[in-house]
Structure formats: structure tokens, C-alpha cells
PDB file of C-alpha atoms in Angstrom:
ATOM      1  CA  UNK K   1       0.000   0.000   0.000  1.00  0.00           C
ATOM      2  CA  UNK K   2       1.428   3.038  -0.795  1.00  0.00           C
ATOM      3  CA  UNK K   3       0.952   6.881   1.049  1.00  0.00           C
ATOM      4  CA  UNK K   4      -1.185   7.982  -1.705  1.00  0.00           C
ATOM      5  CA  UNK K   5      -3.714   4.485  -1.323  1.00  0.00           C
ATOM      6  CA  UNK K   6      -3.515   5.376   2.826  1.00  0.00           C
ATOM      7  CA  UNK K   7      -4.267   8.777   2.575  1.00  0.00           C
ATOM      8  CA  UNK K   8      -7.968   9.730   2.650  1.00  0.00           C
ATOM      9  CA  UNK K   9      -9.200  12.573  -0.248  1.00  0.00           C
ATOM     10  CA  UNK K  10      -9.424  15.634   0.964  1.00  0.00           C
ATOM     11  CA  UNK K  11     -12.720  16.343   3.146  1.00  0.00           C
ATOM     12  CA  UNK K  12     -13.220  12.736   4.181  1.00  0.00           C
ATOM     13  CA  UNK K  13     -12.972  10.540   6.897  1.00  0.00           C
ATOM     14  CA  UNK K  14     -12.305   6.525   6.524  1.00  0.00           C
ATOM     15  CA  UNK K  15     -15.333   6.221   8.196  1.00  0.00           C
ATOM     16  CA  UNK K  16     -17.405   8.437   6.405  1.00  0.00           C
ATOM     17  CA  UNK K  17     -16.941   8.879   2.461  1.00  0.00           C
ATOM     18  CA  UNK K  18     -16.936  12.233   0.894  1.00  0.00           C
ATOM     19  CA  UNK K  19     -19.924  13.608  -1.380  1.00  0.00           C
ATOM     20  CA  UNK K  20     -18.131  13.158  -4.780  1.00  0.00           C
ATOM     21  CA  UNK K  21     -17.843   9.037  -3.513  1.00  0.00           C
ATOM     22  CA  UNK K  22     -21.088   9.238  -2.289  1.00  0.00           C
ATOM     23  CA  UNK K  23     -22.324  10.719  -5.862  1.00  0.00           C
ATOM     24  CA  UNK K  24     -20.024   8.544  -7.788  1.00  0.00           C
ATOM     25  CA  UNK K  25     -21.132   5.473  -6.162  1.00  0.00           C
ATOM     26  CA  UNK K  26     -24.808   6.343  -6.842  1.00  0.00           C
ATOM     27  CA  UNK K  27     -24.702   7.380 -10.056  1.00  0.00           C
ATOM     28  CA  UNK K  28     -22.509   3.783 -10.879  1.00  0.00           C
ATOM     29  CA  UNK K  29     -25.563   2.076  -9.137  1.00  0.00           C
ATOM     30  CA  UNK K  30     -28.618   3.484 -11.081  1.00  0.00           C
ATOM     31  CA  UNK K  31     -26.534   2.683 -14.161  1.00  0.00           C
ATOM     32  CA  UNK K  32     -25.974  -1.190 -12.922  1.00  0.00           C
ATOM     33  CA  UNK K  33     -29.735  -0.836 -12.018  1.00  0.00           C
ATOM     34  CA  UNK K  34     -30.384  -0.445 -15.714  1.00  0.00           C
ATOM     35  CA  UNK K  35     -28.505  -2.963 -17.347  1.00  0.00           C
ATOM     36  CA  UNK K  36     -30.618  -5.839 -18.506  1.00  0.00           C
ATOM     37  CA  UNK K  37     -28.232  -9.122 -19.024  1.00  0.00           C
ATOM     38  CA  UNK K  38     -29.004 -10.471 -22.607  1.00  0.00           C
ATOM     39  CA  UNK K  39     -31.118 -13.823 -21.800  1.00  0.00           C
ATOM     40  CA  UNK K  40     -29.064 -15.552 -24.220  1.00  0.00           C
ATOM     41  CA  UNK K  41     -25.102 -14.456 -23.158  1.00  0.00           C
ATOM     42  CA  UNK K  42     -24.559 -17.376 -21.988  1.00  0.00           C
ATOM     43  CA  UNK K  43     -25.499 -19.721 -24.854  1.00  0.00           C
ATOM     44  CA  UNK K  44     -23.395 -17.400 -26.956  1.00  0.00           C
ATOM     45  CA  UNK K  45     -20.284 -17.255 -25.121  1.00  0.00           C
ATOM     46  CA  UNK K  46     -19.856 -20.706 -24.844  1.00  0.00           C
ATOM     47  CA  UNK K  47     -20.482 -21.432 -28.370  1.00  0.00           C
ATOM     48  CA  UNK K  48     -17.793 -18.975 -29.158  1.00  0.00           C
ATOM     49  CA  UNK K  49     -15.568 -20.570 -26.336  1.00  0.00           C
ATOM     50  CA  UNK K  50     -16.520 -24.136 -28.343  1.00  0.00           C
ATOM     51  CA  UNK K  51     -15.450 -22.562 -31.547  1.00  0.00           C
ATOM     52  CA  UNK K  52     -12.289 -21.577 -30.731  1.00  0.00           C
ATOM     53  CA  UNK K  53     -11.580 -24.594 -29.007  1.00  0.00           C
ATOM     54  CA  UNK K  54     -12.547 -26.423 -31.706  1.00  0.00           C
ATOM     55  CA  UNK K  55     -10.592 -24.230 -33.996  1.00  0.00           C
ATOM     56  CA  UNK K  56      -7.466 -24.334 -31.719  1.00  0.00           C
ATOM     57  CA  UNK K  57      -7.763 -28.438 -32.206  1.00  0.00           C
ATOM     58  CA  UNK K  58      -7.099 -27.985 -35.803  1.00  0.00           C
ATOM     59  CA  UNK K  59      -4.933 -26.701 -35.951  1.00  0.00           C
ATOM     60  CA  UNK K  60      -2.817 -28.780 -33.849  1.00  0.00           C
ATOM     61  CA  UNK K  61      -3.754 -31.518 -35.973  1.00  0.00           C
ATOM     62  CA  UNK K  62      -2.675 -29.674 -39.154  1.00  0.00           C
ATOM     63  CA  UNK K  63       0.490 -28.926 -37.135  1.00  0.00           C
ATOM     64  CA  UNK K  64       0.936 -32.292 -36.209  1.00  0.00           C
ATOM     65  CA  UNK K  65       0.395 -33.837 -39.595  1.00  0.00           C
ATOM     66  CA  UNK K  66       2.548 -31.382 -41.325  1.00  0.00           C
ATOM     67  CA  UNK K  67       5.321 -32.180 -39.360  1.00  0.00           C
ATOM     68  CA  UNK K  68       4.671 -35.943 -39.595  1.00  0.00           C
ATOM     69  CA  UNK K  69       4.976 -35.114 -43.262  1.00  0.00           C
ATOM     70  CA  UNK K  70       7.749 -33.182 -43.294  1.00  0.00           C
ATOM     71  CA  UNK K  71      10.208 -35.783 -40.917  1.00  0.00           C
ATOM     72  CA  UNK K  72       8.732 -38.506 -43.310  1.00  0.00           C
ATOM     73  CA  UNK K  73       9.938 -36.779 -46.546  1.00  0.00           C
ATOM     74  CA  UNK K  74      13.037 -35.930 -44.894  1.00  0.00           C
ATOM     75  CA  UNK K  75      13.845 -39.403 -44.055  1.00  0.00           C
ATOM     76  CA  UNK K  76      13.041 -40.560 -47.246  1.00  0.00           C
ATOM     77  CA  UNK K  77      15.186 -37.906 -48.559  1.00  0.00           C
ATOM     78  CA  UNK K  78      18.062 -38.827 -46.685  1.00  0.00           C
ATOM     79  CA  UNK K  79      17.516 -42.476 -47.531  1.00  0.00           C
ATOM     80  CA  UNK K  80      17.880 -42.215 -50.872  1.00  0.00           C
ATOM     81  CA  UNK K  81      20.842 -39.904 -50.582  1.00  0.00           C
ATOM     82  CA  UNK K  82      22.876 -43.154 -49.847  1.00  0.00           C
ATOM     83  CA  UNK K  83      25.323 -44.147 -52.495  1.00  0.00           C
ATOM     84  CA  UNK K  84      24.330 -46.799 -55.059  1.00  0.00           C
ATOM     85  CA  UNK K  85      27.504 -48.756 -55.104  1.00  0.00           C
ATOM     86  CA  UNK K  86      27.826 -51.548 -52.357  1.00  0.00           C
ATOM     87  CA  UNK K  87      30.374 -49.670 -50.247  1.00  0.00           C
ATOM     88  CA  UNK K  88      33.565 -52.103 -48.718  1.00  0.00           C
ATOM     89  CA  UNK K  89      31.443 -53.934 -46.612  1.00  0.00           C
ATOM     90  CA  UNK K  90      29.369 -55.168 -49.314  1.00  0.00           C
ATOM     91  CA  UNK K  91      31.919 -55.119 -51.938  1.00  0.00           C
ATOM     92  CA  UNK K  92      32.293 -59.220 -52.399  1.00  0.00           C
ATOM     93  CA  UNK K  93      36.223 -59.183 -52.609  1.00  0.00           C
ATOM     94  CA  UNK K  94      37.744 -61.783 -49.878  1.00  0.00           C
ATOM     95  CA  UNK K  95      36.193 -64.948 -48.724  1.00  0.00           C
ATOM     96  CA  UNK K  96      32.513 -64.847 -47.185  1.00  0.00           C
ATOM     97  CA  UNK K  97      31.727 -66.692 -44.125  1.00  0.00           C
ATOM     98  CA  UNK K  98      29.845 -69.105 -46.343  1.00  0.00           C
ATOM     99  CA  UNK K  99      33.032 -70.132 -48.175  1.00  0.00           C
ATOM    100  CA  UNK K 100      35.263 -70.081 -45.208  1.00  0.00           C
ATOM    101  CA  UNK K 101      34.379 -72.036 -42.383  1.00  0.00           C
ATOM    102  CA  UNK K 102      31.338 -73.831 -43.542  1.00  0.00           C
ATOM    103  CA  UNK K 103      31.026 -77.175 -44.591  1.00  0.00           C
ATOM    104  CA  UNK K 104      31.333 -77.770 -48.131  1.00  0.00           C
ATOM    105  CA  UNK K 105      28.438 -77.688 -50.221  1.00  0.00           C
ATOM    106  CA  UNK K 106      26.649 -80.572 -53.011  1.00  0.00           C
ATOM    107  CA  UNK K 107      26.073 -78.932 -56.250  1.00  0.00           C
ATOM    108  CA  UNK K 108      23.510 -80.725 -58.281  1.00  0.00           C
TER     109      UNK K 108
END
């Protein structure tokens, strides 16, 4: 609380409010007095609160797909930067296991 908040206007007591509060505070009541709530606010706020949840659900689906699409292409992408030749590993030259240690094999 600061000095200003503690400090009563000028002409009042904390006990008693001044005329202008007194005035303000009556005027703010006959206007209250006269507002009429719309019978159907609250039928239209939450539909609008349903929209935009519905809307917000969207588009985190969109999101999510597009990025589902987008790490599948990439993968792909990077797949099929791979070389075409067999590499060493794959390159034949040298015995295989098959021809090594195996038992040796009937040809028809």
C-alpha cells in the first residue's frame, strides 16, 4: 500500500466517504440498475468458447500432420541420398563366411 492508497481525499474521513464518492457510487448504481443481461449471453459465449476450441484443435492436428509429413519426406530424402555402389562392406572381394568355415556344399 502506498501513502497515496492510505491517505484519505481531501474532506473525508475513513469512516465516512466524501460527497463526490457518495455521488459517484450512486450514479454507478442506477446505471448497474439499468442494465438488462441479454437472456441468451450465456449460450453465446460458450459457443464462441466451443469454436475456438474447436478451432485451436485444428490446428494442432494440421500442425501435427505437417510435421509428420515433413520428418517422413526428410527421411526418405536422406535415404535415398545413400550411395548406389555396395560400399567395402558389401563389396564381395575376400572370402565370405559361407566359403570359409562352412562345410562344403553338393552342387547338383
Amino acid at each position: 500500500m502506498t501513502h497515496r492508497d492510505a491517505t484519505p481525499s481531501r474532506g473525508t474521513s475513513p469512516d465516512r466517504p466524501g460527497r463526490t464518492e457518495r455521488e459517484l457510487r450512486e450514479a454507478l448504481e442506477a446505471l448497474a440498475d439499468g442494465v438488462l443481461p441479454d437472456p441468451d449471453a450465456y449460450r453465446t459465449a460458450r459457443g464462441e468458447w466451443l469454436r475456438r476450441e474447436r478451432r485451436r484443435r485444428l490446428v494442432l492436428a494440421v500442425l501435427i500432420a505437417v510435421v509428420f509429413a515433413l520428418a517422413t519426406l526428410i527421411g526418405l530424402w536422406v535415404l535415398n541420398q545413400a550411395p548406389s555402389d555396395p560400399g567395402v562392406i558389401f563389396s564381395g572381394a575376400g572370402p565370405t563366411a559361407a566359403e570359409g568355415a562352412s562345410l562344403p556344399r553338393l552342387h547338383p
